[in-house]
Short mmCIF file of C-alpha atoms and ligand atoms in Angstrom, two decimals:
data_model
loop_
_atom_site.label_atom_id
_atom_site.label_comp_id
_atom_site.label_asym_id
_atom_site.label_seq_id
_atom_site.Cartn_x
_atom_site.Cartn_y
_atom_site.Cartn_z
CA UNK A 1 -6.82 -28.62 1.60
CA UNK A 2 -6.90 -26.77 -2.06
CA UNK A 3 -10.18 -25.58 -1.22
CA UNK A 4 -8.62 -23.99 2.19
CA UNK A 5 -5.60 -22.68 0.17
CA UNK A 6 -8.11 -21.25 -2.46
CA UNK A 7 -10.08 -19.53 0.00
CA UNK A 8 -7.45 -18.20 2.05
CA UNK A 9 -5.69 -16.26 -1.07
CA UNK A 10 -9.09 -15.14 -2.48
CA UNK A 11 -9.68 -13.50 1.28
CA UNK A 12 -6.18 -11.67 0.34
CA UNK A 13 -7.06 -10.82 -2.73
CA UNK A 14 -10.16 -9.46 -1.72
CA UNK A 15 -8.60 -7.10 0.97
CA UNK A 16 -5.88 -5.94 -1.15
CA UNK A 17 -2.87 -7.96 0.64
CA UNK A 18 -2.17 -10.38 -2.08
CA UNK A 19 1.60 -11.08 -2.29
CA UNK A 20 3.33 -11.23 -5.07
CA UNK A 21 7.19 -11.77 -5.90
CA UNK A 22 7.87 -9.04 -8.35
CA UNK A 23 11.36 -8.13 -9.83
CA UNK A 24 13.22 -5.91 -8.42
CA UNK A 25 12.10 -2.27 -8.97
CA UNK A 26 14.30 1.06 -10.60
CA UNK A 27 13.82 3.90 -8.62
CA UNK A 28 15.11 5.78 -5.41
CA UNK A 29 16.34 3.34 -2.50
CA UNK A 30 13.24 4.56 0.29
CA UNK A 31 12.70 0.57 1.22
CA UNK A 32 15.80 -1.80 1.18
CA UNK A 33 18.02 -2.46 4.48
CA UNK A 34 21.26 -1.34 2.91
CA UNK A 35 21.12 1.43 5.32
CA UNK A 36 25.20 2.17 4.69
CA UNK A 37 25.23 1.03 1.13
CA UNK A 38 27.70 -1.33 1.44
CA UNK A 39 25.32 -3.86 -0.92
CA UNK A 40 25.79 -1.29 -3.75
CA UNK A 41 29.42 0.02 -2.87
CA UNK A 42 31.74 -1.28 -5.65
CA UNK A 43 34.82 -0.49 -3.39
CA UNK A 44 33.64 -3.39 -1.44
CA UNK A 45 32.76 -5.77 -3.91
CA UNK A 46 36.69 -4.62 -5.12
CA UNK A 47 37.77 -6.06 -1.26
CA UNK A 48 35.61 -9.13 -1.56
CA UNK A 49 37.01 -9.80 -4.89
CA UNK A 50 40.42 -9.54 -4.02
CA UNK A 51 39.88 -11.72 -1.07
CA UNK A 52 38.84 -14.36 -3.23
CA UNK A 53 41.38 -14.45 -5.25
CA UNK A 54 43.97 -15.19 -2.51
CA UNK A 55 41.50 -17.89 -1.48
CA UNK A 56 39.39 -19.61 -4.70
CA UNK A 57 38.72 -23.09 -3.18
CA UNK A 58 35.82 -21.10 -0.29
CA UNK A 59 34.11 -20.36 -3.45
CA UNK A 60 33.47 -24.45 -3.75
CA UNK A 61 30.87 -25.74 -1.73
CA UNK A 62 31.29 -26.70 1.64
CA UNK A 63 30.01 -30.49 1.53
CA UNK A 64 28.00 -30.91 4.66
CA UNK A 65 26.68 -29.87 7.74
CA UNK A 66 29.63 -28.30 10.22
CA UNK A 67 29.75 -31.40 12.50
CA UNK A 68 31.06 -33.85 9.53
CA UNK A 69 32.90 -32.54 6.32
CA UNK A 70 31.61 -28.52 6.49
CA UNK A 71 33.84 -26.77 8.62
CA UNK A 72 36.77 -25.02 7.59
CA UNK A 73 39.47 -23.14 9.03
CA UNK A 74 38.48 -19.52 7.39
CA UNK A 75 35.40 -20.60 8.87
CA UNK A 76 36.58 -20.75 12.80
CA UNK A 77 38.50 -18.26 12.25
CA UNK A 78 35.95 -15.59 11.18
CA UNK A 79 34.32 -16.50 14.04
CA UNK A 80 37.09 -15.81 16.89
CA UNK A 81 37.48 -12.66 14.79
CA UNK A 82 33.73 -11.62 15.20
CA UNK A 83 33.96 -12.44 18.53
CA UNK A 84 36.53 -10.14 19.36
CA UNK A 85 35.13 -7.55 17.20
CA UNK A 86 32.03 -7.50 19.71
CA UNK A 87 34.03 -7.96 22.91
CA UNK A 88 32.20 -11.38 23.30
CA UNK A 89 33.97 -14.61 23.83
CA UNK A 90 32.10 -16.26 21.34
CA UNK A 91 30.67 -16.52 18.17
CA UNK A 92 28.44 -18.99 15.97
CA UNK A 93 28.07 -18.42 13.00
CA UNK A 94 24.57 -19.03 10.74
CA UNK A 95 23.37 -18.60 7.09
CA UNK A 96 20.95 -16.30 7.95
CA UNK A 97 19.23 -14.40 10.88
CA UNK A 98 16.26 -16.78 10.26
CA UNK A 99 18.24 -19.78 11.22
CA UNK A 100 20.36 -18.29 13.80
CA UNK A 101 16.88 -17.30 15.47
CA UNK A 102 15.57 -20.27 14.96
CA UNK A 103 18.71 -22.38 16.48
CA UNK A 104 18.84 -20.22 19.73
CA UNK A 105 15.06 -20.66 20.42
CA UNK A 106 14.49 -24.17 19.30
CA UNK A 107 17.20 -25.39 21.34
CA UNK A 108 17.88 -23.32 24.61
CA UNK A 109 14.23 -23.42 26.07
CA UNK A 110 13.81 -26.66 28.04
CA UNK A 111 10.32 -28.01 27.99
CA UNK A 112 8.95 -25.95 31.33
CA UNK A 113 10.94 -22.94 30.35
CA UNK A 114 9.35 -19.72 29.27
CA UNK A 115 10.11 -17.52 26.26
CA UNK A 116 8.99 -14.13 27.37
CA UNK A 117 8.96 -12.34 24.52
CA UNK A 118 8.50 -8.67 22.94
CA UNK A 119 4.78 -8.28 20.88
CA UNK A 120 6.67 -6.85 18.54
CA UNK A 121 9.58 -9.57 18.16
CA UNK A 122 10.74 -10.77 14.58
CA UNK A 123 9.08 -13.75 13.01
CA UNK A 124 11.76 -16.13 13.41
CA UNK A 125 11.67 -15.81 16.84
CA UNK A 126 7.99 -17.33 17.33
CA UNK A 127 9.21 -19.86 15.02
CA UNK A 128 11.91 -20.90 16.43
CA UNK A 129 10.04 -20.87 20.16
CA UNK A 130 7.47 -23.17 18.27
CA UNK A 131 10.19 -25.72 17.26
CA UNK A 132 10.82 -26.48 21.24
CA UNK A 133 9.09 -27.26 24.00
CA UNK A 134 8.58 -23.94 25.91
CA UNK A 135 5.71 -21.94 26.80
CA UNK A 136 5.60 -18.62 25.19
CA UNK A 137 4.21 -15.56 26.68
CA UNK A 138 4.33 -11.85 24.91
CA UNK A 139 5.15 -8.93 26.38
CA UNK A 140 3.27 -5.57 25.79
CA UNK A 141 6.12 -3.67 23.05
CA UNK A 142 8.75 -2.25 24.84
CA UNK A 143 6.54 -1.72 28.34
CA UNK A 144 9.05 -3.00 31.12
CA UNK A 145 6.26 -2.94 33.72
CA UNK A 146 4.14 -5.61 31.54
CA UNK A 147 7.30 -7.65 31.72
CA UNK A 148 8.01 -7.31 35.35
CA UNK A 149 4.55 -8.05 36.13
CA UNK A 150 5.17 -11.77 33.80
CA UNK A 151 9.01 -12.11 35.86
CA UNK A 152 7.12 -11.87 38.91
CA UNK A 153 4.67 -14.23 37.97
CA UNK A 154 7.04 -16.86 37.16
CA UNK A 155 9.66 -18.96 39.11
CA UNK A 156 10.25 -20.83 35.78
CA UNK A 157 13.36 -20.42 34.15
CA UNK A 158 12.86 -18.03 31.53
CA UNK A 159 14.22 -16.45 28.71
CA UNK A 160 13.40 -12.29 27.56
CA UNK A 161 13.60 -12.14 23.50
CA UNK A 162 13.81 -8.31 22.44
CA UNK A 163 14.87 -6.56 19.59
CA UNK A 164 17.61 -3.59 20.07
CA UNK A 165 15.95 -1.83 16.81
CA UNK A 166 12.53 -2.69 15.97
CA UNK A 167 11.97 -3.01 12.19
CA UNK A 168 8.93 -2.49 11.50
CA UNK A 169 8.40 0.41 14.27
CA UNK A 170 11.39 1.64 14.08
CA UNK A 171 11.75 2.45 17.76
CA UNK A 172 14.33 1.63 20.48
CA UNK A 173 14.25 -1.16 23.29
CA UNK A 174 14.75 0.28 26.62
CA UNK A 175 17.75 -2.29 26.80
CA UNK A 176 19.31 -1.30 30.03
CA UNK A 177 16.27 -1.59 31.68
CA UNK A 178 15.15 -4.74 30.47
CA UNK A 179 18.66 -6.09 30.92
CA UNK A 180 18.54 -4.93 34.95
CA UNK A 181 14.83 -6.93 35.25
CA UNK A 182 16.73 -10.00 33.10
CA UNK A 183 19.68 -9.66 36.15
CA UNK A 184 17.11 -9.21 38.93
CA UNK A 185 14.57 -11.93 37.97
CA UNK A 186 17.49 -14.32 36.72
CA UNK A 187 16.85 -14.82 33.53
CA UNK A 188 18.10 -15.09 30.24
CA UNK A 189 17.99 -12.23 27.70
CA UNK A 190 18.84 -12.64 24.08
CA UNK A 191 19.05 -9.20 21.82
CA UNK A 192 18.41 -9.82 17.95
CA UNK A 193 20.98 -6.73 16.63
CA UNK A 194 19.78 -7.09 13.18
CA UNK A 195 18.77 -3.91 12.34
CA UNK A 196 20.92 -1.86 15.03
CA UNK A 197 24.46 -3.45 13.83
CA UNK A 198 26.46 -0.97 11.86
CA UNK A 199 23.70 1.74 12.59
CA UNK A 200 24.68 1.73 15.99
CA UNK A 201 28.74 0.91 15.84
CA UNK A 202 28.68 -2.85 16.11
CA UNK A 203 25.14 -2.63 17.58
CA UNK A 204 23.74 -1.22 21.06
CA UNK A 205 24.48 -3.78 23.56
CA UNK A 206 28.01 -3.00 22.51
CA UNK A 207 27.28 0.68 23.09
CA UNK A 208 25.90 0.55 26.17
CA UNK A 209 28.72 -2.11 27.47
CA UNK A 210 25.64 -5.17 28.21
CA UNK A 211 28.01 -7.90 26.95
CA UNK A 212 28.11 -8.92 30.43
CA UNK A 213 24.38 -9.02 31.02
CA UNK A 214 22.87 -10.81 28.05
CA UNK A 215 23.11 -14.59 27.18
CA UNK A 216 23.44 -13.80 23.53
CA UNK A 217 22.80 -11.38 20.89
CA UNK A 218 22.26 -11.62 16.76
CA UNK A 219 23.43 -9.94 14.49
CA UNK A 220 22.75 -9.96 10.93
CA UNK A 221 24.66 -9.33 7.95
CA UNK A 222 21.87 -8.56 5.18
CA UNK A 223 21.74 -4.73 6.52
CA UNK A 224 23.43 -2.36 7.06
CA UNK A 225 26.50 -4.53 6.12
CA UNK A 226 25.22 -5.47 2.88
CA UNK A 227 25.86 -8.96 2.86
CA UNK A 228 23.98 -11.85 3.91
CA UNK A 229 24.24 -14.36 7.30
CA UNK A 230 24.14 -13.74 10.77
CA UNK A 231 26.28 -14.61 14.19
CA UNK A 232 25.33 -15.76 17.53
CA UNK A 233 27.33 -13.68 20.19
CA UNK A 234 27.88 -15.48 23.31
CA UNK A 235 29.69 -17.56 25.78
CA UNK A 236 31.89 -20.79 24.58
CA UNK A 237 29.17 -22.86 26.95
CA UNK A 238 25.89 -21.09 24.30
CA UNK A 239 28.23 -21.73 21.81
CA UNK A 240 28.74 -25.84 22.79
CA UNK A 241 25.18 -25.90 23.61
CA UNK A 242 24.13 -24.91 19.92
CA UNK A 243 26.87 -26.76 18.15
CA UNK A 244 25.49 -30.41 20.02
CA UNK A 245 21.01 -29.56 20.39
CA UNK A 246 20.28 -26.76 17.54
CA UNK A 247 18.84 -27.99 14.53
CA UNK A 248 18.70 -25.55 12.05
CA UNK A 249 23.28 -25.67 12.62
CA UNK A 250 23.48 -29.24 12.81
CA UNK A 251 21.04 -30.81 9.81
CA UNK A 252 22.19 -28.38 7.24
CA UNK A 253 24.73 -28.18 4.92
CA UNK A 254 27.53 -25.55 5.63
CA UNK A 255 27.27 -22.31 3.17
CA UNK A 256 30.13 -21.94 1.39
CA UNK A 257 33.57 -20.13 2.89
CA UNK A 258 32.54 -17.11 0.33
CA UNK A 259 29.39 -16.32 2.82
CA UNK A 260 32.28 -15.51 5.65
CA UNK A 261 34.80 -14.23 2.83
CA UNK A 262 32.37 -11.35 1.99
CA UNK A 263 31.25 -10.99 5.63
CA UNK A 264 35.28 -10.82 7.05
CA UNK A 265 35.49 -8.02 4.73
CA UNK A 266 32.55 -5.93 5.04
CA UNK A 267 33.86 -5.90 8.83
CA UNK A 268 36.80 -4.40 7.51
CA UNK A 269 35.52 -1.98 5.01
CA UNK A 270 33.01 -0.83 7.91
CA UNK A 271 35.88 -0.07 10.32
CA UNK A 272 37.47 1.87 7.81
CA UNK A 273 34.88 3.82 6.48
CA UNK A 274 32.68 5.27 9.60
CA UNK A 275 32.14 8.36 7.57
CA UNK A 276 29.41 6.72 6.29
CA UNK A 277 27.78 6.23 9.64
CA UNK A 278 27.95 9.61 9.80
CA UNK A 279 25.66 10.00 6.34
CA UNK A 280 23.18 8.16 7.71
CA UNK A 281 22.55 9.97 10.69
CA UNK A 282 22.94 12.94 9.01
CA UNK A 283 19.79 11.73 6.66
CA UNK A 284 17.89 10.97 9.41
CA UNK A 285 17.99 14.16 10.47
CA UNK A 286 16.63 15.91 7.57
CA UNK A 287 13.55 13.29 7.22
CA UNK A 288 12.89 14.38 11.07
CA UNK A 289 13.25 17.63 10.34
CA UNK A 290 10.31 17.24 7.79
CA UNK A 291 7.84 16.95 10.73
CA UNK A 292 5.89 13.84 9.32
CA UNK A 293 4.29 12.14 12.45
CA UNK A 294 6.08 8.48 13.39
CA UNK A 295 6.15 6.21 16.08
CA UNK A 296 10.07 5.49 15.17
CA UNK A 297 13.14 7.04 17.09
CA UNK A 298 14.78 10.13 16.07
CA UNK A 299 17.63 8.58 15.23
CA UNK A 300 16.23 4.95 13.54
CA UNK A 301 16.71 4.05 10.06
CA UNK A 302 13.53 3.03 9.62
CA UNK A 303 10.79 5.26 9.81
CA UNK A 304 6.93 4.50 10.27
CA UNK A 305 4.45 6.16 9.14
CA UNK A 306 1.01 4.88 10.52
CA UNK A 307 -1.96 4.21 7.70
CA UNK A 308 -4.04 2.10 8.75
CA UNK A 309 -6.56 3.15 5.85
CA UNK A 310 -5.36 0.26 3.36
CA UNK A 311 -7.06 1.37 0.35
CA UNK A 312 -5.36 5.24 0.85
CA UNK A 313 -1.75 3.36 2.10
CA UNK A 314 -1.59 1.38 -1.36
CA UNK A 315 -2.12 4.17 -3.29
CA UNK A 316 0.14 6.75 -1.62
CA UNK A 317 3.01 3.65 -1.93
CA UNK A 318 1.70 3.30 -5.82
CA UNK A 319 1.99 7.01 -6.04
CA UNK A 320 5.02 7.34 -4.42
CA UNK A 321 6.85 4.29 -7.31
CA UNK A 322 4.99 5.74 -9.99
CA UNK A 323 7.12 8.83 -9.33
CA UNK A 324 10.60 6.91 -8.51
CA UNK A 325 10.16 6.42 -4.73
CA UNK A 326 10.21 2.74 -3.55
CA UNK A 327 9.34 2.57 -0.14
CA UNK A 328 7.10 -0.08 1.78
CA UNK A 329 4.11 -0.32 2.77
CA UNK A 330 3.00 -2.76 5.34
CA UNK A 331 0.04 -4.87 6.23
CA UNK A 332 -1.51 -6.93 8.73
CA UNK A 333 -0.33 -9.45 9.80
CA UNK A 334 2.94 -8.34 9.05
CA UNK A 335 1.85 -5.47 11.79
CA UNK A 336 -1.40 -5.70 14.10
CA UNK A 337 -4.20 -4.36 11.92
CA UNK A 338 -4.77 -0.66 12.69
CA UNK A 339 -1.45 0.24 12.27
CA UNK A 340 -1.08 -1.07 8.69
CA UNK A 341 2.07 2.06 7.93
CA UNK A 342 4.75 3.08 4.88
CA UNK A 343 7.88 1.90 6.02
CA UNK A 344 10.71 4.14 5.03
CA UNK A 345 14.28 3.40 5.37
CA UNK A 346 17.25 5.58 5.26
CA UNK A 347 20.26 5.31 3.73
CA UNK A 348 23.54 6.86 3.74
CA UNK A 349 23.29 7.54 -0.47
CA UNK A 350 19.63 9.02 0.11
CA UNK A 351 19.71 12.59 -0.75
CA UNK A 352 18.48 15.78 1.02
CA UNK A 353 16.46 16.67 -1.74
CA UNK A 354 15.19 12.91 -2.30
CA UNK A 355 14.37 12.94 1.25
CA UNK A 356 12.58 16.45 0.97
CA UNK A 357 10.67 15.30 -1.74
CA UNK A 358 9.72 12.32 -0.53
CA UNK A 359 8.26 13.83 2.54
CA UNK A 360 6.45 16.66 1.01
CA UNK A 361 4.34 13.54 -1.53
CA UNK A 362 3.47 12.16 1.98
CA UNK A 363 2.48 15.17 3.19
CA UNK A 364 0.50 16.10 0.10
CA UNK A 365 -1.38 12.91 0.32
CA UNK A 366 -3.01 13.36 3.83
C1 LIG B 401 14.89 -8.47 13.60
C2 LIG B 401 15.25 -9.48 12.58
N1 LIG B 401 15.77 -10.65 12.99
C3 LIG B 401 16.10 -11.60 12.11
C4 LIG B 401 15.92 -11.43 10.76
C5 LIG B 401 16.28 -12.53 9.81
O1 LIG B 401 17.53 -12.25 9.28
P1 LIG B 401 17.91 -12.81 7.82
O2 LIG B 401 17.26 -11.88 6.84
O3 LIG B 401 19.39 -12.78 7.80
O4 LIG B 401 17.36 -14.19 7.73
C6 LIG B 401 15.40 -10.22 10.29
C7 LIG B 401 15.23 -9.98 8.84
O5 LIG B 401 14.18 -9.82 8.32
C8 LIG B 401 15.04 -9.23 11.23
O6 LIG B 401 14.51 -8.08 10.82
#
């Protein structure tokens, strides 16, 4: 197996897609997901700080998986709170989106079930459908005719796995759509939120009033809330289902009641700060305005711009630190070769002129 391992990482090496865990870089925020800078904002950490204060002991650990010594009150608690914050009548809490992903699709596709799911769909969903039993099928990205061709196909029991936001595109589902083929063809559909919540209000199934028409949705905390875990939005039966056959909830330890402390208070620092929504969007305007050519919507966070020249992409994202810009750039198989890109992502802090700047270095580099 060394030799396998060996060869593998030289073939990175050789094509320039060697990773490497480097600390973290000074410079101008053009990468991170702290799209509302709530992980920087020392107003919040002020709220989070306070709240622990009036409650030390949830900064012990919790001492074992939720079904035996792990679950606490503040714990429950948060969770009918984030439930009613969505308008769902449930919510499960999770570490991270990576587990909550992995839970959901593990457990809730039987073994001739079907995951239909988005090309484009986050990594922890194909793990997750990996951990169970079902047959996966993709979907061509965001095409609802590819997908209605596979629902007609198959009198299985299936369930549709999109995004809302895609992160590495930065490009809207069609959600209502999809959600009318989930309703017509009877099956489940499951929206990861992770990059929409707090972009969009408390994400776009929200907006768009789907609550009814989805079997669950995720949404993660290490964005644009600037914390870290993620909640399963659903129905008290989802809700059962995971707490008695998923996994990655029941053989884990608990994270500790400061995980939910921080979270509880982002929540409220996000409903009373909006304004900052606002700055965002307001950003995003002035990159579009720029006229740099992206595959992303108008009014994403994350903006693509397609490179698939990987010698010319490394050194426009070298060029780009070595004058104070950290943005991202992206390779295969990350994204489907071809389309290797610099990710950019907005933030509410950004700057016009940072964001002028940073546009006209892209532009000079073409
Ligand atoms: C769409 C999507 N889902 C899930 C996750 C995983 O979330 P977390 O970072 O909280 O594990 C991510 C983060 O990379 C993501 O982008």
């Amino acid at each position: 197996m060394l030799k396998r391992w060996q060869k593998e990482l030289g073939k990175r090496i050789e094509n320039g897609t060697f990773r490497t865990l480097n600390p973290k870089a000074e410079g101008i925020d053009f990468y991170s997901n702290d799209y509302l800078g709530f992980a920087r904002s020392k107003d919040l950490r002020e709220l989070i700080l306070m709240e622990i204060s009036q409650h030390p002991e949830c900064l012990s650990g919790s001492t074992g998986s939720r079904l035996i010594s792990g679950n606490t009150a503040y714990l429950t608690e948060t969770e009918k709170y984030i439930a009613r914050q969505h308008g769902f009548s449930s919510a499960l809490l999770f570490s991270s989106g990576y587990q909550a992903n992995l839970a959901l699709y593990s457990s809730l596709p039987g073994r001739h079930d079907i995951i239909i799911a988005d090309e484009q769909i986050h990594r922890s969903v194909h793990d997750g459908s990996r951990l169970s039993f079902a047959k996966k099928i993709r979907f061509r990205h965001n095409d609802t005719g590819h997908l209605e061709q596979i629902l007609e196909q198959k009198p299985g029991n299936c369930l549709i796995a999109v995004e809302s936001l895609y992160s590495m595109e930065g490009d809207l589902a069609p959600l209502e759509q999809i959600a009318a083929l989930a309703e017509n063809y009877g099956a489940g559909l499951i929206v990861d939120e992770a990059h929409a919540f707090g972009v969009f209000g408390h994400g776009l199934v929200g907006q768009y009033g789907l609550q009814d028409k989805v079997a669950a949705v995720v949404i993660t905390y290490g964005k644009a809330l600037g914390m870290h875990g993620a909640a399963v939005l659903s129905t008290d039966l989802i809700r059962n289902y995971l707490i008695n056959f998923a996994s990655p909830l029941i053989y884990t330890t608990s994270s500790p009641d400061v995980q939910w402390v921080s979270i509880k208070a982002a929540y409220n620092f996000f409903s009373e700060n909006r304004h900052i929504q606002q700055a965002l969007k307001d950003n995003i305007r002035v990159f579009r305005q720029q006229g740099l050519v992206t595959p992303s919507a108008a009014d994403s966070p994350v903006q693509a711009v397609i490179i698939p020249d990987i010698e010319r992409l490394k050194s426009l994202q070298k060029h780009l630190a070595d004058l104070g810009f950290l943005t991202y750039a992206v390779y295969s198989p990350s994204v489907k070769e071809g389309t290797e890109r610099l990710r950019i992502c907005l933030h509410s802090f950004n700057t016009e002129a940072e964001i002028i700047r940073l546009c006209e270095i892209i532009r000079e580099s073409a």
